[in-house]
Structures are given as C-alpha cells and as structure tokens.
C-alpha positions in Angstrom: -17.4 -16.7 10.0 -17.9 -16.3 6.3 -18.7 -18.9 3.6 -15.3 -20.1 2.0 -16.4 -18.5 -1.4 -17.5 -15.1 0.4 -14.1 -15.2 2.2 -12.4 -15.9 -1.1 -14.0 -12.9 -2.7 -13.0 -10.6 0.0 -9.5 -11.8 0.1 -9.2 -11.7 -3.9 -10.6 -8.1 -4.2 -7.8 -6.7 -2.1 -5.1 -8.8 -3.7 -6.4 -7.8 -7.0 -6.9 -4.3 -6.1 -3.1 -4.1 -5.0 -1.8 -6.1 -7.9 -1.2 -5.0 -11.5 -0.7 -8.5 -12.8 -3.8 -10.2 -14.3 -5.1 -13.3 -12.6 -3.4 -15.9 -14.8 0.1 -14.3 -14.3 -0.7 -14.3 -10.7 -1.6 -18.0 -10.5 1.3 -18.9 -12.8 3.7 -17.2 -10.3 2.7 -19.3 -7.7 -0.1 -17.4 -6.1 2.3 -15.8 -3.6 0.9 -15.9 -0.2 -2.6 -17.3 -0.8 -3.6 -19.5 2.2 -6.9 -21.0 3.0 -7.9 -19.9 6.5 -7.5 -22.5 8.9 -11.1 -22.6 10.1 -12.3 -24.2 6.6 -12.6 -27.9 6.4 -13.2 -28.3 2.7 -10.3 -28.7 0.5 -10.4 -25.0 -0.5 -12.3 -25.4 -4.0 -14.9 -22.7 -2.9 -12.4 -20.5 -1.6 -10.2 -20.6 -4.7 -13.3 -19.9 -6.8 -14.2 -16.9 -4.7 -10.7 -15.7 -4.7 -10.5 -15.7 -8.4 -13.9 -13.8 -8.6 -12.8 -11.4 -6.0 -9.3 -10.8 -7.8 -10.8 -9.7 -11.0 -13.3 -7.4 -9.1 -10.1 -5.9 -7.4 -8.4 -5.4 -10.9 -11.6 -3.7 -12.3 -11.5 -1.4 -9.1 -7.9 -0.5 -9.8 -8.4 0.3 -13.3 -11.1 2.8 -12.0 -8.6 4.2 -9.7 -6.0 4.6 -12.4 -8.5 6.3 -14.7 -9.7 8.9 -12.0 -8.6 12.3 -12.4 -10.7 13.9 -9.7 -8.1 13.4 -7.0 -4.6 14.6 -6.5 -3.8 11.4 -4.7 -1.2 8.8 -6.1 -2.4 5.6 -7.1 -0.7 3.9 -4.2 -2.6 6.3 -1.9 -5.9 5.5 -3.6 -5.6 1.7 -3.4 -4.2 1.9 0.2 -7.6 3.8 1.2 -9.8 1.4 -1.0 -8.0 -1.5 0.7 -8.7 -0.2 3.9 -12.5 0.4 3.0 -12.7 -3.4 1.8 -11.2 -4.8 4.8 -13.5 -2.7 7.0 -16.6 -3.8 5.0 -16.0 -7.5 6.3 -15.7 -6.5 10.0 -17.1 -3.0 10.4 -20.5 -2.1 12.0 -20.8 0.9 10.0 -22.2 0.4 6.5 -19.5 1.3 4.1 -20.6 1.4 0.3 -17.7 0.8 -2.1 -19.8 2.5 -4.8 -20.6 5.6 -3.0 -17.0 6.1 -2.1 -15.8 5.5 -5.7 -18.3 7.9 -6.8 -16.6 10.5 -4.4 -13.0 9.9 -4.8 -12.3 13.7 -5.0 -13.4 13.9 -1.2 -11.0 11.1 0.1 -8.0 13.4 1.3 -10.3 16.4 2.2 -11.3 17.1 5.8 -13.5 19.9 7.1 -15.3 19.5 10.3 -17.7 22.3 11.1 -17.2 24.1 14.5 -20.7 23.1 15.8 -19.6 19.2 15.3 -16.5 20.0 17.2 -18.4 21.5 20.0 -20.7 18.4 19.9 -17.9 16.2 20.1 -16.3 18.2 22.8 -19.4 18.1 24.9 -19.8 14.4 24.5 -16.2 14.1 26.0 -16.8 16.3 28.8 -19.8 14.0 29.7 -17.5 10.9 29.6 -19.2 9.7 26.6 -16.4 8.7 24.6 -17.9 5.9 22.7 -20.6 8.3 21.4 -18.1 11.0 20.5 -15.9 8.4 18.5 -19.2 7.2 16.9 -20.2 10.7 15.8 -16.7 11.3 14.4 -16.8 7.9 12.3 -20.3 8.6 11.1 -19.2 12.2 9.9 -16.2 11.0 8.0 -18.3 8.2 6.4 -21.0 10.5 5.5 -18.6 13.2 3.8 -16.4 10.3 2.2 -13.4 11.5 4.0 -11.5 8.4 3.6 -8.0 9.1 4.4 -9.0 11.0 7.5 -11.4 7.7 8.4 -8.2 5.6 8.1 -6.3 7.7 10.4 -9.1 7.9 13.1 -9.7 4.2 13.1 -6.6 3.7 15.2 -8.3 5.7 17.8 -11.4 3.5 17.4 -9.5 0.4 17.6 -7.8 1.4 20.7 -11.1 2.1 22.4 -12.5 -1.4 21.1 -9.4 -3.0 22.6 -9.9 -1.4 26.1 -13.6 -2.3 26.2 -12.9 -5.8 25.2 -10.4 -6.0 28.1 -12.8 -4.7 30.4 -15.2 -7.1 29.4 -13.1 -10.2 30.0 -11.7 -8.8 33.3 -14.3 -6.7 35.3 -11.7 -5.6 37.7 -9.7 -3.9 34.8 -9.3 -0.1 35.4 -9.9 1.7 32.2 -10.2 5.4 33.3 -6.6 6.2 32.6 -6.8 4.7 29.3 -10.1 6.4 28.3 -8.4 9.9 29.4 -5.6 9.2 26.9 -8.2 8.5 24.2 -10.0 11.6 25.0 -6.8 13.5 24.7 -6.1 11.7 21.3 -9.5 12.7 20.1 -9.1 16.3 21.1 -5.6 16.6 19.5 -6.9 14.8 16.3 -10.0 17.2 15.9 -7.7 20.3 16.6 -5.1 19.2 14.2 -7.9 18.8 11.6 
C-alpha cells in the first residue's frame, strides 16, 4: 500500500495526462470521479495534495505528447500508451522508466522481433517454460520501447498471472489446459508480429 500522497500523485498523473483541462478548472467542475481509496483513514488532505501535484505532472506529460512529431500515432493513442505505462509503474515488477519511454516515442508503435529471439521463445514453450517465455517477451518489448505491443501482450501476461494465483490458492486446481491455451496465444502473437 502506498502512502496517500504517493497514491494521489499516481492517480493525479493519469487524470492530468488524459485531461486537457487545467487543474483549477478540473477542481471547479467538481473533481469528477475523484475518490480517496477506502484503505486510507486520514481525511484525505495528503491524497489531495499528491493528486494536485500528480495532475500537474500529467498535464506536462500531455504537452510533451502534443508537441511530439517523431511518431505518427494520434494524441489519444499516445495518452493511452503512456497511461498504461504509468499504471504499470505502480504495480509492475519490470522497471519501466517514463523518461526513457518518452525519449523513444517513435518506437512505441513499432514491432520487430528477430528470428533468434522467436526461436528462443518457441524453445522455452516446448520445454514448458511458459513464464520464462512470457518474461523474455516482456523484457524484449520494454528494452526496445515497443509500448503499444507491450500493452497488447500484457493481456497474456495478466492471464498467466491469474492462472498462477488460482493454483496458489487451490493446490488441486489443474492448470495444464489453460497453460496450453496461453502457449498457443503466445505462438499466435509472435507469428502475427
């Protein structure tokens, strides 16, 4: 659990990024949908201070995306990708640096995976090392700044994580079929790219 100020900054950055309205207008319009998470017992002052700071950071990020001319992506696509990145920074075990991704916006919608990497992934899948194959793809996408593809692939990662959590809670739960489906999804995903 994050400190209320830190949580406010995370939430505010995403709201600010996805809003063209200045913070004062946002507040004057009733702070739509702004709710302090239930697990905070303080009256919310720390959260709101963090939210305001984060909102202004998000607005600055939005301006950077608006001024960017290195990518053919629309502003909506760019904000969607960057919102995904900001959300993942809060919960992800991969280190995702906002600055390095912002320096490489031109790469966000690209995807080119070398044959050797595809072969390594397929070998891992044949050896039933699905988690290692998924991790290899995630790390590759992150290192190449292929943010749009990273967003798409994360659905497969989330599905694998969900299955593993079910197995952890219930040792009797059989995951073989679901793992096979994920392997097929990975195969399809890398062959389509």
